[in-house]
């Protein structure tokens, strides 16, 4: 709602990326709750992992597009595109194994999530490095993109090892997780 009331932010393409990401997260949460409420996850056991796999892909698309627009160094931008292609190969293979029932019953796609976390952390650091190196008047933390990038880093740094370790957890711990 705050997004709609700030007219100067409507013109900013990066604000729209954040808005669409938040909207997609809400839609995904509603979908997952409806699937649980109507017990579709029991009728179709691969439905929740497929939705989570798609969420990982879309989440990476939103954040990598955001970082791509922020980066100014052409080498960093090309590197982000190359690593994004690598991520998409992993994520699409994972999605294929979920759909074709070849994957064991893991709810969370640990390899694509961990890969996206590493890529996004690295390019967030590169963006912050660019911001520190650029001779601008003012403080770097006055820029809203700084805080969004720091939020990306904190989220993915905090969850990286949790997602990486998920496949080694017991079934009861996976349910709690």
XYZ file of C-alpha atoms in Angstrom:
177
model
C 0.000 0.000 0.000
C 2.863 2.348 0.749
C 4.092 1.762 -2.803
C 0.886 3.165 -4.292
C 0.974 6.303 -2.154
C 4.507 7.279 -3.051
C 4.179 8.866 -6.475
C 7.890 9.440 -7.014
C 8.602 5.735 -6.506
C 6.162 4.734 -9.246
C 8.592 6.027 -11.850
C 11.469 3.951 -10.516
C 11.813 0.602 -12.302
C 13.588 -0.984 -9.333
C 10.669 -0.149 -7.044
C 8.397 -2.026 -9.419
C 10.648 -5.081 -9.210
C 10.348 -5.078 -5.420
C 6.591 -4.521 -5.663
C 6.126 -7.440 -8.076
C 8.305 -9.667 -5.881
C 6.203 -8.902 -2.820
C 3.010 -9.466 -4.807
C 4.324 -12.800 -6.089
C 5.273 -13.832 -2.533
C 1.751 -13.092 -1.321
C 0.198 -15.031 -4.195
C 2.530 -17.952 -3.521
C 1.655 -17.995 0.183
C -2.069 -17.908 -0.585
C -1.629 -20.740 -3.092
C 0.302 -22.870 -0.595
C -2.323 -22.273 2.103
C -5.128 -23.181 -0.289
C -3.290 -26.342 -1.288
C -2.951 -27.312 2.361
C -6.545 -26.364 3.177
C -7.990 -28.438 0.338
C -5.405 -31.181 0.969
C -4.144 -31.055 -2.585
C -0.640 -31.766 -1.313
C -1.858 -35.212 -0.233
C -3.644 -35.920 -3.531
C -0.743 -34.607 -5.606
C 2.426 -35.232 -3.560
C 4.717 -33.302 -5.906
C 2.561 -30.178 -6.023
C 4.179 -28.380 -3.082
C 7.778 -29.120 -4.158
C 6.885 -27.930 -7.671
C 5.459 -24.672 -6.321
C 8.574 -24.181 -4.173
C 10.806 -24.879 -7.170
C 8.932 -22.303 -9.231
C 9.169 -19.849 -6.358
C 12.949 -20.304 -6.282
C 13.159 -19.615 -10.003
C 10.979 -16.505 -9.843
C 12.688 -15.234 -6.706
C 16.059 -15.542 -8.412
C 14.692 -13.772 -11.502
C 13.438 -10.822 -9.469
C 16.601 -10.420 -7.411
C 19.046 -11.008 -10.245
C 17.172 -8.492 -12.436
C 17.291 -6.027 -9.546
C 21.034 -6.488 -9.104
C 21.623 -6.403 -12.865
C 19.968 -2.986 -13.049
C 22.056 -1.741 -10.129
C 25.424 -2.934 -11.405
C 27.309 -0.530 -13.622
C 30.429 -2.577 -14.410
C 29.908 -4.449 -17.687
C 32.062 -7.386 -16.566
C 29.927 -7.812 -13.455
C 26.758 -7.654 -15.560
C 28.019 -10.279 -18.001
C 29.140 -12.469 -15.111
C 25.676 -12.201 -13.578
C 24.093 -13.251 -16.875
C 26.467 -16.203 -17.199
C 25.901 -17.416 -13.644
C 22.157 -16.907 -14.106
C 22.252 -19.296 -17.059
C 24.088 -21.788 -14.833
C 21.425 -21.371 -12.151
C 18.585 -21.847 -14.655
C 20.101 -25.099 -15.879
C 20.216 -26.414 -12.313
C 16.746 -25.109 -11.434
C 15.076 -26.422 -14.585
C 16.681 -29.842 -14.148
C 15.448 -29.854 -10.544
C 11.948 -28.858 -11.660
C 11.979 -31.625 -14.278
C 12.956 -34.225 -11.654
C 10.142 -33.041 -9.395
C 7.523 -33.176 -12.143
C 8.670 -36.541 -13.451
C 8.659 -38.103 -9.935
C 12.384 -38.875 -10.082
C 13.244 -36.862 -6.981
C 12.982 -38.162 -3.459
C 10.340 -36.556 -1.294
C 12.182 -33.342 -0.406
C 9.880 -30.402 -0.003
C 12.589 -27.780 -0.489
C 14.871 -27.743 -3.507
C 18.172 -27.390 -1.667
C 20.620 -27.290 -4.587
C 18.891 -24.525 -6.610
C 18.198 -22.467 -3.480
C 21.807 -22.765 -2.360
C 23.081 -21.922 -5.830
C 20.869 -18.865 -6.073
C 21.920 -17.778 -2.590
C 25.602 -17.944 -3.494
C 25.109 -16.064 -6.752
C 22.993 -13.340 -5.170
C 25.338 -12.902 -2.203
C 28.356 -12.538 -4.484
C 26.693 -9.997 -6.756
C 25.285 -8.079 -3.802
C 28.825 -7.755 -2.498
C 29.979 -6.624 -5.944
C 27.254 -3.973 -6.037
C 28.263 -2.703 -2.597
C 31.892 -2.673 -3.748
C 30.879 -0.536 -6.742
C 28.965 1.843 -4.493
C 31.930 2.279 -2.175
C 34.299 2.851 -5.094
C 32.128 5.434 -6.868
C 32.837 9.044 -5.909
C 29.334 10.251 -5.078
C 28.361 13.019 -2.742
C 26.379 11.688 0.166
C 26.329 8.468 2.074
C 25.777 5.082 0.499
C 23.167 4.156 3.099
C 20.904 7.034 1.981
C 20.137 5.118 -1.199
C 17.124 2.733 -0.905
C 18.878 0.260 -3.225
C 21.591 -0.099 -0.606
C 19.065 -1.313 1.952
C 17.341 -3.685 -0.448
C 20.722 -5.173 -1.369
C 21.715 -5.497 2.284
C 18.354 -7.195 2.906
C 19.062 -9.653 0.088
C 22.470 -10.402 1.579
C 21.164 -10.857 5.116
C 18.310 -13.121 4.029
C 20.381 -15.387 1.812
C 23.364 -15.438 4.169
C 21.128 -16.385 7.072
C 19.291 -19.144 5.241
C 22.105 -20.517 3.084
C 23.300 -23.177 5.527
C 19.767 -24.022 6.626
C 18.748 -24.793 3.054
C 22.002 -26.603 2.382
C 21.529 -28.840 5.415
C 17.811 -29.507 4.802
C 18.300 -32.765 2.905
C 20.231 -34.255 5.848
C 17.488 -33.587 8.408
C 15.190 -36.288 9.760
C 11.578 -36.390 8.572
C 10.238 -34.854 11.806
C 12.826 -32.045 11.607
C 11.900 -31.429 7.960
C 8.266 -30.976 8.948
C 9.264 -28.505 11.661
C 11.570 -26.710 9.260
